[in-house]
Amino acid sequence: MESNRKIIHIDMDAFFASIEQRDNPSLRGKPIAVGSPDPRGVVATASYEARKYGIHSAMASQLAKKKCPGLIFVKPHFDVYKEVSRQIQSIFSEYTDLVEPLSLDEAFLDVTYHKKGRPSATLIALEIKQRILDTTKLTASAGVSFNKFLAKVASDIKKPNGIFVVTPADANTFISNLEIEKFFGVGKVTAEKFHRIGIRTGQDLQKLERMDLIRLFGKTGNYYYDIARGIDNRPVNPTYIRKSIGTEETFDQDFSDLTTLNGKLNEIGEELWVRMDKRKTFGKTLTLKIKYADFEQNTRSKTFQSFITQKEQMKSTAMELLLNCKNELFRGVRLLGLTFSNLNTESTDDAIQLTIEF
Ligand code: TTP
Ligand code: MG
């Protein structure tokens, strides 16, 4: 097991909600949700007081209200969130240049070689937490380990305002006892798939052969096989490379007829093409995302040997993907999205290939 790196994952606690409570004392200690209370609104995040009622990110606001009638909805202030994000990034950069932000409120730091001469990664993480608190009056949680997977999972263990360290000696026990849904990269759907075949913990996962996992999950099977053994050699990548570009639209009513949905998909396609064009980017894979009225979500993809360089090809592929779902549309569709991935900007190999094709 490669175990000589020191990786920290920092994640702010209830990020948007904590900022709103910081900036408006009357919200402190109360169950709040950042988001719109509108019939079609969703919760972006909930304060810890609200989480006690089972409220979480992406929950429909209506349901959240039912669970907690006293819930206070607060409008987001994205400019403030971005400013706090800049402040924490600047603290990170005092310790290392190997910082990979995952979103506004979280980042990986590789501190194997760092700028401050501290004797341990745990000390650095504690110091960063304190610096964040002093600068922003907000708490963060930290995970410390020897790779990204373990650091990411660890930062969640002692939330809020916690720190958890997984050393090489602890790793195997830690993973064995970890519930499958806590694995970084395992979403709800994958977790259910694992549950169906009796896999609930890391220990269960370790019993599967690499080939079993590849059969079940394709390429990602390799990743699951490795992380079940604490292996994750992905570097902390300071220049974040965009892996996909997408557009989606939540409608203000649910649609179930193919003609209307085709029209909507056409508009989404136009928008996506503008975004691709701005970045001079092409993709080989097009993914259609459908969210139904009952909030269940499905994706369908098609991958081509070469890049999709014609708008009409993108549009006809999108319609084809939608047509594949036509027997489900009666459920009512509340959201459609289109995403390009396998982009020509991802690796130089592909870029070269693209030049040849042109
Ligand atoms: P998270 O770090 O996932 O959540 P959090 O910081 O609110 O709470 P935790 O203490 O569990 O880390 O996301 C960071 C912010 O991103 C969150 O405050 C709001 C926003 N967000 C959304 O807008 N929609 C979402 O579905 C999620 C998960 C987050
Ligand atoms: Mg967070």
Coordinates of C-alpha atoms in Angstrom, one line a residue, residues 24-334:
N24 CA -27.7 37.4 11.0
P25 CA -27.6 36.7 14.8
S26 CA -31.4 36.2 14.9
L27 CA -30.9 33.0 12.9
R28 CA -28.4 31.4 15.3
G29 CA -29.5 28.3 17.2
K30 CA -32.5 27.9 14.9
P31 CA -33.4 25.4 12.2
I32 CA -32.8 27.2 8.9
A33 CA -32.6 26.1 5.3
V34 CA -30.9 28.1 2.6
G35 CA -33.1 28.0 -0.5
S36 CA -36.5 28.9 -1.7
P37 CA -39.7 27.9 0.1
D38 CA -41.5 27.9 -3.3
P39 CA -43.6 24.8 -4.2
R40 CA -40.8 23.7 -6.5
G41 CA -37.8 24.9 -4.4
V42 CA -35.2 22.7 -2.9
V43 CA -33.0 23.1 0.2
A44 CA -29.4 23.9 -0.7
T45 CA -28.2 23.2 2.8
A46 CA -29.7 23.1 6.3
S47 CA -28.3 24.3 9.6
Y48 CA -27.4 21.6 12.1
E49 CA -30.5 22.5 14.1
A50 CA -32.6 21.7 11.0
R51 CA -30.7 18.5 10.3
K52 CA -32.1 17.0 13.5
Y53 CA -35.5 17.0 11.8
G54 CA -34.0 15.0 8.9
I55 CA -33.6 17.9 6.6
H56 CA -30.8 17.7 4.1
S57 CA -29.4 19.2 0.9
A58 CA -31.4 18.7 -2.3
M59 CA -34.6 17.9 -0.3
A60 CA -37.8 19.5 -1.7
S61 CA -38.6 22.6 0.4
Q62 CA -42.2 21.4 0.8
L63 CA -41.1 18.2 2.4
A64 CA -38.7 20.0 4.6
K65 CA -41.5 22.3 5.8
K66 CA -43.6 19.2 6.7
K67 CA -40.7 17.7 8.6
C68 CA -40.0 20.9 10.5
P69 CA -42.9 23.4 10.5
G70 CA -40.7 26.0 12.2
L71 CA -38.1 25.9 9.5
I72 CA -36.8 29.3 8.4
F73 CA -36.0 29.7 4.7
V74 CA -33.2 32.1 3.9
K75 CA -32.2 33.4 0.5
P76 CA -28.7 32.5 -0.6
H77 CA -25.9 35.2 -0.8
F78 CA -23.5 33.7 -3.3
D79 CA -21.2 36.6 -3.3
V80 CA -20.6 36.2 0.4
Y81 CA -20.0 32.4 0.0
K82 CA -17.5 33.1 -2.7
E83 CA -15.7 35.6 -0.6
V84 CA -15.4 33.1 2.3
S85 CA -14.2 30.5 -0.2
R86 CA -11.4 32.9 -1.3
Q87 CA -10.4 33.5 2.3
I88 CA -10.0 29.7 3.1
Q89 CA -8.2 29.1 -0.2
S90 CA -5.7 31.8 0.8
I91 CA -5.1 30.1 4.1
F92 CA -4.6 26.8 2.4
S93 CA -2.0 28.3 0.0
E94 CA 0.1 29.4 3.0
Y95 CA 0.7 25.7 3.7
T96 CA 1.1 24.2 0.2
D97 CA 0.6 24.9 -3.4
L98 CA -0.9 21.5 -3.9
V99 CA -4.5 22.5 -3.2
E100 CA -7.3 21.0 -5.1
P101 CA -10.7 22.7 -4.5
L102 CA -13.7 20.4 -4.9
S103 CA -16.3 23.1 -4.4
L104 CA -16.6 26.4 -2.7
D105 CA -16.3 24.9 0.7
E106 CA -13.9 21.9 0.4
A107 CA -10.4 21.1 -0.8
F108 CA -7.7 18.5 -0.7
L109 CA -4.2 19.6 0.4
D110 CA -1.1 17.6 -0.2
V111 CA 1.2 18.6 2.7
T112 CA 3.8 15.8 2.3
Y113 CA 6.2 18.6 1.6
H114 CA 4.8 21.8 3.0
K115 CA 5.9 25.4 3.5
K116 CA 5.7 25.7 7.3
G117 CA 8.0 23.1 8.8
R118 CA 5.4 21.6 11.1
P119 CA 6.1 18.1 12.3
S120 CA 2.8 16.5 11.6
A121 CA -0.1 16.7 9.1
T122 CA -2.5 16.5 12.0
L123 CA -1.0 19.6 13.6
I124 CA -1.3 21.4 10.2
A125 CA -4.9 20.4 9.9
L126 CA -5.7 21.7 13.5
E127 CA -3.8 24.9 12.7
I128 CA -5.8 25.4 9.5
K129 CA -9.1 24.8 11.3
Q130 CA -8.1 27.5 13.9
R131 CA -7.0 29.9 11.2
I132 CA -10.3 29.4 9.4
L133 CA -12.2 30.1 12.6
D134 CA -10.2 33.2 13.4
T135 CA -10.5 34.6 9.9
T136 CA -14.1 33.7 9.0
K137 CA -15.8 32.9 12.4
L138 CA -16.8 29.6 10.8
T139 CA -15.9 26.0 11.7
A140 CA -14.5 23.4 9.3
S141 CA -13.9 19.7 9.7
A142 CA -10.7 18.0 8.6
G143 CA -9.7 14.5 7.5
V144 CA -6.1 13.5 7.5
S145 CA -4.7 10.4 5.8
F146 CA -2.3 9.2 3.2
N147 CA -4.6 9.4 0.2
K148 CA -7.6 11.4 -1.1
F149 CA -10.2 8.7 -0.6
L150 CA -9.4 8.2 3.1
A151 CA -8.9 11.9 3.8
K152 CA -12.3 12.7 2.2
V153 CA -14.2 10.0 4.1
A154 CA -12.4 11.0 7.4
S155 CA -13.4 14.6 7.2
D156 CA -17.0 13.6 7.6
I157 CA -16.6 11.4 10.6
K158 CA -16.4 14.0 13.3
K159 CA -18.5 16.7 11.8
P160 CA -19.1 19.5 12.8
N161 CA -15.9 21.2 13.9
G162 CA -14.0 17.8 14.1
I163 CA -10.9 16.2 12.9
F164 CA -10.3 12.5 12.2
V165 CA -7.0 10.9 11.3
V166 CA -6.6 7.6 9.4
T167 CA -3.0 6.4 9.7
P168 CA -1.6 3.5 7.5
A169 CA -1.9 1.3 10.6
D170 CA -5.5 2.2 11.1
A171 CA -6.6 2.1 7.5
N172 CA -7.7 -1.5 7.2
T173 CA -9.9 -1.5 10.3
F174 CA -11.3 1.8 9.3
I175 CA -12.3 0.6 5.8
S176 CA -13.6 -2.7 7.1
N177 CA -16.1 -1.0 9.4
L178 CA -17.1 1.7 6.9
E179 CA -20.6 1.5 5.6
I180 CA -20.7 1.3 1.8
E181 CA -22.7 4.6 1.4
K182 CA -19.9 6.4 3.2
F183 CA -17.4 5.5 0.4
F184 CA -16.4 8.5 -1.5
G185 CA -17.8 8.1 -5.0
V186 CA -20.6 5.7 -4.0
G187 CA -23.9 7.5 -4.5
K188 CA -27.4 6.4 -3.5
V189 CA -28.0 4.3 -6.6
T190 CA -24.6 2.5 -6.3
A191 CA -25.2 1.9 -2.6
E192 CA -28.5 0.3 -3.4
K193 CA -26.9 -1.9 -6.0
F194 CA -24.3 -3.0 -3.5
H195 CA -27.1 -3.6 -0.9
R196 CA -28.9 -5.9 -3.3
I197 CA -25.9 -8.2 -3.6
G198 CA -25.4 -8.1 0.2
I199 CA -22.5 -5.6 0.4
R200 CA -23.0 -3.2 3.3
T201 CA -19.5 -2.5 4.6
G202 CA -15.9 -2.3 3.5
Q203 CA -15.3 -5.7 4.8
D204 CA -18.1 -7.1 2.5
L205 CA -16.6 -5.2 -0.4
Q206 CA -13.2 -6.7 0.2
K207 CA -14.7 -10.1 -0.6
L208 CA -15.4 -9.3 -4.2
E209 CA -12.8 -10.0 -6.9
R210 CA -11.7 -7.2 -9.2
M211 CA -13.4 -8.9 -12.1
D212 CA -16.7 -9.2 -10.2
L213 CA -16.6 -5.4 -9.6
I214 CA -15.7 -4.6 -13.2
R215 CA -18.6 -6.8 -14.4
L216 CA -21.0 -4.9 -12.1
F217 CA -19.7 -1.4 -12.5
G218 CA -17.5 -1.2 -15.5
K219 CA -14.3 0.8 -15.2
T220 CA -15.3 2.2 -11.8
G221 CA -15.1 -1.4 -10.5
N222 CA -11.3 -1.0 -10.5
Y223 CA -11.7 2.0 -8.2
Y224 CA -13.9 0.2 -5.8
Y225 CA -11.5 -2.8 -5.7
D226 CA -8.6 -0.5 -4.9
I227 CA -10.3 1.7 -2.3
A228 CA -11.6 -1.3 -0.5
R229 CA -7.9 -2.0 0.1
G230 CA -7.0 1.6 1.0
I231 CA -5.3 2.2 -2.4
D232 CA -5.9 5.5 -4.1
N233 CA -2.9 6.9 -6.0
R234 CA -4.7 9.9 -7.5
P235 CA -2.6 13.0 -7.0
V236 CA -3.9 16.2 -5.5
N237 CA -4.4 18.1 -8.7
P238 CA -4.0 21.9 -8.2
T239 CA -5.1 22.8 -11.7
Y240 CA -8.6 21.5 -11.7
I241 CA -9.4 20.2 -15.2
R242 CA -13.1 20.3 -16.1
K243 CA -14.3 16.8 -16.9
S244 CA -17.7 17.7 -18.1
I245 CA -19.9 20.6 -19.2
G246 CA -23.6 20.5 -18.8
T247 CA -26.8 22.5 -18.7
E248 CA -30.1 21.5 -17.1
E249 CA -33.5 23.0 -16.6
T250 CA -36.1 22.5 -13.9
F251 CA -39.5 23.2 -15.4
D252 CA -42.2 25.1 -13.6
Q253 CA -44.5 22.3 -14.3
D254 CA -44.1 18.6 -15.0
F255 CA -44.3 17.4 -18.7
S256 CA -45.1 14.0 -20.0
D257 CA -45.5 14.4 -23.7
L258 CA -42.6 13.7 -26.0
T259 CA -43.2 16.6 -28.3
T260 CA -43.0 19.2 -25.5
L261 CA -40.0 17.5 -24.0
N262 CA -38.3 17.3 -27.4
G263 CA -38.8 21.1 -27.7
K264 CA -37.3 21.7 -24.2
L265 CA -34.4 19.4 -25.0
N266 CA -33.8 21.4 -28.1
E267 CA -33.5 24.6 -26.1
I268 CA -31.2 23.0 -23.5
G269 CA -29.1 21.7 -26.4
E270 CA -28.8 25.2 -27.8
E271 CA -27.6 26.5 -24.5
L272 CA -25.1 23.7 -24.0
W273 CA -23.7 24.3 -27.5
V274 CA -23.1 27.9 -26.7
R275 CA -21.2 26.9 -23.5
M276 CA -19.1 24.4 -25.4
D277 CA -18.4 26.9 -28.1
K278 CA -17.2 29.5 -25.7
R279 CA -14.7 27.1 -24.3
K280 CA -13.7 25.7 -27.7
T281 CA -14.5 22.3 -26.3
F282 CA -15.9 19.1 -27.8
G283 CA -17.0 15.9 -26.1
K284 CA -17.4 12.2 -27.2
T285 CA -20.0 11.4 -24.6
L286 CA -23.4 12.9 -24.3
T287 CA -25.5 12.2 -21.2
L288 CA -29.2 12.9 -20.8
K289 CA -30.4 13.4 -17.2
I290 CA -34.1 13.1 -16.4
K291 CA -35.7 13.8 -13.1
Y292 CA -39.2 12.6 -12.7
A293 CA -42.1 14.2 -10.7
D294 CA -41.4 11.8 -7.9
F295 CA -37.7 13.0 -7.8
E296 CA -36.3 9.8 -9.1
Q297 CA -33.5 10.5 -11.5
N298 CA -32.1 8.6 -14.5
T299 CA -29.3 9.2 -16.8
R300 CA -28.7 7.8 -20.3
S301 CA -25.4 8.2 -22.2
K302 CA -24.1 7.6 -25.7
T303 CA -20.4 7.7 -26.5
F304 CA -18.9 8.1 -29.9
Q305 CA -15.5 7.1 -31.3
S306 CA -14.8 10.6 -32.3
F307 CA -15.8 14.0 -30.9
I308 CA -19.3 15.4 -31.6
T309 CA -18.4 18.5 -33.6
Q310 CA -21.8 19.2 -35.2
K311 CA -24.7 20.7 -33.2
E312 CA -27.2 18.6 -35.2
Q313 CA -25.4 15.4 -34.2
M314 CA -25.7 16.5 -30.5
K315 CA -29.4 17.3 -30.9
S316 CA -30.3 14.1 -32.7
T317 CA -28.3 12.1 -30.1
A318 CA -30.1 13.9 -27.3
M319 CA -33.5 13.1 -28.8
E320 CA -32.5 9.5 -29.3
L321 CA -31.6 9.2 -25.6
L322 CA -34.9 10.8 -24.7
L323 CA -36.8 8.4 -27.0
N324 CA -35.2 5.5 -25.1
C325 CA -37.1 6.7 -22.0
K326 CA -40.4 7.3 -23.7
N327 CA -42.1 4.5 -21.7
E328 CA -41.3 6.4 -18.5
L329 CA -42.4 9.8 -19.5
F330 CA -45.9 9.3 -18.2
R331 CA -44.6 9.8 -14.7
G332 CA -44.1 13.4 -15.5
V333 CA -40.7 15.0 -16.0
R334 CA -39.6 17.9 -13.8

